[in-house]
Amino acid sequence: MMQSAFCPLNSASFHVAIIMDGNGRWAVQRGFPRGEGHRQGSHAVRRAVEAALRLGVTTLTLYAFSSDNWKRPMSEVNLLMSLFYDFLRKERKQCLENGIRLNVIGRRDRLSRSLRAAVESAEAATAQGEKMLLRIAIDYSARDSILFAASRLDGSGDATRENFAQRLAEVNHAHPAVPDVDLLIRTGGERRLSDFLLWECAYAELVFLETMWPDFTADDMEAAIREFHHRERRFGALPQAATA
Ligand code: FPP
């Protein structure tokens, strides 16, 4: 339906990243335990993936668990980990049918053995997917990954943005490496980046929504992409009219 209208700038790549915030507040506002917010949040993930695919997004990166989220109560951490596990096991068929390639970015050494196996198996099973890359950030910290990548520089002084980005991709298990974020959406009413894709969002357009993540719909995604298309992206240069 609206797909052609949103075909992203006629370019090959359109990278949308989402900070899925507000699960806990959504639940508390309704008198539910926080976990219910996360459960409903995983349904919103499915809606977001479907909408992204329909709207011509080529890479969708979702912030599911930050490295700082380990500070949460063990029961909440365990619930989140089991939701990730279920998602990777259950969504694999949908991904295969829809040409979606899965990639989990972030650290892997602190994930349970079973979750790590589910990650590797989902990635291998969907590796041929060419319509959209769905990246889920788990145990992810932009600052840590920048630090790890920087510590791998060899000191020869020939670092470039391109080869640093490549190192960042390596430390995050980001395969394939993808272009920077075009549009960053954050739900839940807060206006901050919370250590998400700091390097890759250098020129991202930011859209902040009051909607709590469990209420996120395809309409919200369409509206955010529409807003993106109204922005003028100059990447530090002058507006086109000024150079004509
Ligand atoms: C932030 O909301 C959200 C998280 C820390 C977890 C995100 C997880 C999901 C959306 C569900 C499962 C995901 C997948 C990929 C299957 P918050 O709990 O910090 O919200 P609050 O600010 O209202 O407390």
Coordinates of C-alpha atoms and ligand atoms in Angstrom, one line a residue:
M1 CA 0.0 0.0 0.0
M2 CA 2.2 2.9 1.2
Q3 CA 5.4 1.0 0.3
S4 CA 6.4 3.0 -2.8
A5 CA 5.8 6.3 -1.0
F6 CA 8.3 5.3 1.6
C7 CA 11.0 3.9 -0.7
P8 CA 13.9 5.4 1.2
L9 CA 15.4 8.2 -0.9
N10 CA 15.8 5.7 -3.7
S11 CA 18.9 4.4 -2.0
A12 CA 19.8 0.8 -1.5
S13 CA 20.0 1.1 2.3
F14 CA 17.6 2.4 4.9
H15 CA 18.6 1.7 8.4
V16 CA 16.1 2.2 11.2
A17 CA 17.1 1.6 14.9
I18 CA 14.7 1.6 17.8
I19 CA 15.2 2.1 21.5
M20 CA 12.2 0.1 22.8
D21 CA 11.5 2.0 26.0
G22 CA 8.5 2.0 28.3
N23 CA 7.7 -1.6 28.9
G24 CA 7.9 -1.3 32.7
R25 CA 5.9 1.9 32.9
W26 CA 3.2 0.4 30.6
A27 CA 2.8 -2.5 33.0
V28 CA 2.9 -0.5 36.2
Q29 CA 0.3 2.0 34.8
R30 CA -2.0 -1.0 34.4
G31 CA -1.3 -2.6 37.7
F32 CA 0.6 -5.5 36.1
P33 CA 4.1 -6.7 37.1
R34 CA 6.9 -5.3 34.9
G35 CA 7.4 -8.6 33.2
E36 CA 4.0 -8.3 31.6
G37 CA 5.3 -5.1 29.9
H38 CA 8.2 -7.1 28.5
R39 CA 5.8 -9.9 27.3
Q40 CA 3.6 -7.4 25.5
G41 CA 6.8 -5.7 24.3
S42 CA 7.8 -8.8 22.4
H43 CA 4.4 -8.7 20.5
A44 CA 5.3 -5.1 19.6
V45 CA 8.6 -6.4 18.3
R46 CA 6.7 -8.7 15.9
R47 CA 4.5 -5.8 14.7
A48 CA 7.6 -3.5 14.2
V49 CA 9.4 -6.2 12.1
E50 CA 6.3 -6.7 9.9
A51 CA 5.9 -2.9 9.4
A52 CA 9.6 -2.4 8.7
L53 CA 9.5 -5.0 6.0
R54 CA 6.5 -3.5 4.4
L55 CA 7.9 0.0 4.5
G56 CA 11.1 -0.7 2.8
V57 CA 13.5 -0.8 5.8
T58 CA 16.6 -2.7 4.8
T59 CA 18.1 -2.9 8.3
L60 CA 16.2 -2.8 11.6
T61 CA 18.2 -2.7 14.8
L62 CA 16.4 -3.2 18.1
Y63 CA 17.8 -2.3 21.5
A64 CA 16.7 -5.3 23.6
F65 CA 19.2 -5.4 26.4
S66 CA 21.9 -3.0 27.3
S67 CA 25.1 -4.0 29.1
D68 CA 23.8 -1.8 32.0
N69 CA 20.6 -3.8 32.1
W70 CA 22.5 -6.6 34.0
K71 CA 22.0 -4.3 37.0
R72 CA 18.2 -5.1 37.1
P73 CA 16.8 -7.7 39.4
M74 CA 17.8 -11.3 38.4
S75 CA 14.1 -12.3 37.9
E76 CA 13.7 -9.5 35.3
V77 CA 16.9 -10.3 33.6
N78 CA 15.9 -14.0 33.4
L79 CA 12.5 -13.2 32.0
L80 CA 14.1 -11.0 29.3
M81 CA 16.6 -13.7 28.4
S82 CA 13.8 -16.3 28.1
L83 CA 11.8 -13.9 25.8
F84 CA 14.9 -13.5 23.6
Y85 CA 15.4 -17.2 23.5
D86 CA 11.7 -17.8 22.6
F87 CA 11.8 -15.1 19.9
L88 CA 14.9 -16.6 18.2
R89 CA 13.4 -20.1 18.3
K90 CA 9.8 -19.2 17.3
E91 CA 10.4 -16.4 14.7
R92 CA 13.0 -18.3 12.7
K93 CA 10.2 -19.7 10.4
Q94 CA 8.7 -16.3 9.8
C95 CA 12.1 -14.9 9.1
L96 CA 12.9 -17.6 6.6
E97 CA 9.5 -17.1 4.8
N98 CA 10.0 -13.4 4.6
G99 CA 13.6 -13.2 3.6
I100 CA 14.7 -11.7 7.0
R101 CA 18.3 -12.3 8.1
L102 CA 18.8 -12.3 11.8
N103 CA 21.9 -11.0 13.6
V104 CA 22.4 -10.5 17.3
I105 CA 24.8 -7.7 18.1
G106 CA 26.7 -7.1 21.3
R107 CA 28.8 -9.2 23.6
R108 CA 28.2 -13.0 23.6
D109 CA 30.5 -14.2 26.3
R110 CA 28.0 -13.3 29.1
L111 CA 25.0 -15.0 27.5
S112 CA 23.9 -18.4 28.7
R113 CA 25.2 -21.3 26.6
S114 CA 21.6 -22.1 25.4
L115 CA 20.9 -18.5 24.3
R116 CA 24.3 -18.4 22.5
A117 CA 23.4 -21.6 20.7
A118 CA 20.0 -20.2 19.8
V119 CA 21.6 -17.0 18.4
E120 CA 24.1 -18.9 16.3
S121 CA 21.5 -21.3 15.0
A122 CA 19.0 -18.5 14.1
E123 CA 21.8 -16.6 12.4
A124 CA 23.0 -19.6 10.4
A125 CA 19.4 -20.6 9.4
T126 CA 18.5 -17.2 8.1
A127 CA 21.8 -16.2 6.6
Q128 CA 20.4 -16.2 3.0
G129 CA 17.7 -13.7 3.9
E130 CA 18.1 -10.7 1.6
K131 CA 15.0 -8.5 2.1
M132 CA 15.8 -7.1 5.6
L133 CA 18.5 -7.6 8.2
L134 CA 16.9 -7.7 11.7
R135 CA 19.6 -7.0 14.3
I136 CA 18.8 -7.4 18.0
A137 CA 21.2 -5.8 20.4
I138 CA 21.7 -7.9 23.5
D139 CA 24.3 -7.2 26.1
Y140 CA 25.2 -4.2 24.0
S141 CA 27.1 -1.1 25.0
A142 CA 28.2 1.5 22.4
R143 CA 30.9 2.8 24.7
D144 CA 32.3 -0.6 25.5
S145 CA 32.4 -1.5 21.8
I146 CA 34.2 1.7 20.9
L147 CA 36.7 0.9 23.6
F148 CA 37.2 -2.6 22.5
A149 CA 37.5 -1.6 18.9
A150 CA 40.0 1.2 19.8
S151 CA 42.1 -1.2 21.7
R152 CA 42.5 -3.2 18.5
L153 CA 44.0 -0.3 16.6
D154 CA 47.6 -1.1 15.8
G155 CA 49.0 2.3 16.5
S156 CA 50.3 2.8 13.0
G157 CA 48.3 6.0 12.7
D158 CA 46.4 4.9 9.6
A159 CA 43.0 4.5 11.2
T160 CA 40.2 5.6 9.0
R161 CA 36.5 5.9 9.8
E162 CA 35.9 2.9 7.5
N163 CA 38.4 0.6 9.1
F164 CA 37.3 1.6 12.6
A165 CA 33.7 0.9 11.7
Q166 CA 34.8 -2.5 10.5
R167 CA 36.5 -3.2 13.8
L168 CA 33.3 -2.0 15.6
A169 CA 31.3 -4.5 13.6
E170 CA 33.7 -7.2 14.5
V171 CA 33.6 -6.6 18.2
N172 CA 29.8 -6.5 18.1
H173 CA 29.5 -9.7 16.0
A174 CA 27.7 -7.5 13.4
H175 CA 27.7 -9.6 10.3
P176 CA 27.2 -8.4 7.7
A177 CA 28.4 -4.9 8.5
V178 CA 25.8 -2.3 7.6
P179 CA 25.8 1.4 6.8
D180 CA 25.1 3.9 9.6
V181 CA 21.7 4.5 11.1
D182 CA 19.4 6.8 9.1
L183 CA 16.5 7.0 11.6
L184 CA 16.6 6.4 15.3
I185 CA 13.2 6.0 17.1
R186 CA 12.9 6.0 20.9
T187 CA 9.6 5.2 22.5
G188 CA 8.6 5.9 26.1
G189 CA 8.9 9.7 26.2
E190 CA 12.6 9.9 27.2
R191 CA 15.0 11.8 25.0
R192 CA 18.4 10.2 25.3
L193 CA 20.6 7.7 23.5
S194 CA 21.4 5.4 26.5
D195 CA 24.7 4.1 25.1
F196 CA 23.1 2.8 21.8
L197 CA 25.0 2.9 18.5
L198 CA 26.8 6.1 19.4
W199 CA 29.2 5.9 16.5
E200 CA 26.6 4.6 14.0
C201 CA 24.1 7.4 14.9
A202 CA 26.5 10.3 14.1
Y203 CA 24.1 11.6 11.5
A204 CA 20.9 9.7 12.3
E205 CA 17.6 11.6 12.4
L206 CA 16.1 11.2 15.9
V207 CA 12.4 10.7 16.5
F208 CA 11.1 10.5 20.1
L209 CA 7.6 9.2 20.8
E210 CA 5.5 9.3 23.9
T211 CA 4.1 5.9 23.1
M212 CA 5.2 3.2 25.4
W213 CA 6.8 0.3 23.5
P214 CA 4.0 -2.3 24.1
D215 CA 1.6 0.1 22.4
F216 CA 3.9 0.6 19.4
T217 CA 2.0 0.0 16.1
A218 CA 2.7 -0.1 12.3
D219 CA 1.1 3.4 12.2
D220 CA 3.8 4.7 14.6
M221 CA 6.5 3.3 12.4
E222 CA 4.9 4.9 9.3
A223 CA 4.6 8.2 11.1
A224 CA 8.2 8.2 12.1
I225 CA 9.4 7.4 8.6
R226 CA 7.2 10.1 7.2
E227 CA 8.8 12.5 9.7
F228 CA 12.2 11.3 8.6
H229 CA 11.3 12.2 5.0
H230 CA 10.5 15.7 6.0
R231 CA 14.0 16.3 7.5
E232 CA 16.7 17.8 5.4
R233 CA 19.9 15.8 5.9
R234 CA 23.0 17.8 5.2
F235 CA 25.7 15.8 6.8
G236 CA 27.5 19.0 7.7
A237 CA 27.3 20.5 4.2
L238 CA 25.2 23.4 3.0
P239 CA 21.6 23.0 2.0
Q240 CA 21.2 22.1 -1.7
A241 CA 19.6 25.4 -2.6
A242 CA 22.6 27.3 -1.3
T243 CA 25.0 25.4 -3.5
A244 CA 22.9 25.5 -6.7
Ligands
FPP1 C1 13.1 -0.9 28.1 O1 11.9 -0.7 28.8 C2 13.0 -2.2 27.5 C3 13.9 -3.2 27.8 C4 15.0 -3.1 28.7 C5 13.7 -4.6 27.2 C6 13.2 -4.6 25.8 C7 12.6 -6.0 25.6 C8 11.5 -6.2 24.8 C9 10.9 -5.2 24.0 C10 10.8 -7.5 24.8 C11 11.5 -8.7 24.2 C12 12.4 -8.3 23.0 C13 12.6 -9.2 22.0 C14 13.6 -8.8 21.0 C15 12.0 -10.5 21.8 P1 11.9 -0.5 30.4 O2 11.6 -1.8 31.0 O3 13.2 0.1 30.9 O4 10.8 0.5 30.6 P2 10.6 1.6 31.7 O5 11.5 2.7 31.4 O6 9.2 1.9 31.6 O7 10.9 0.9 33.1

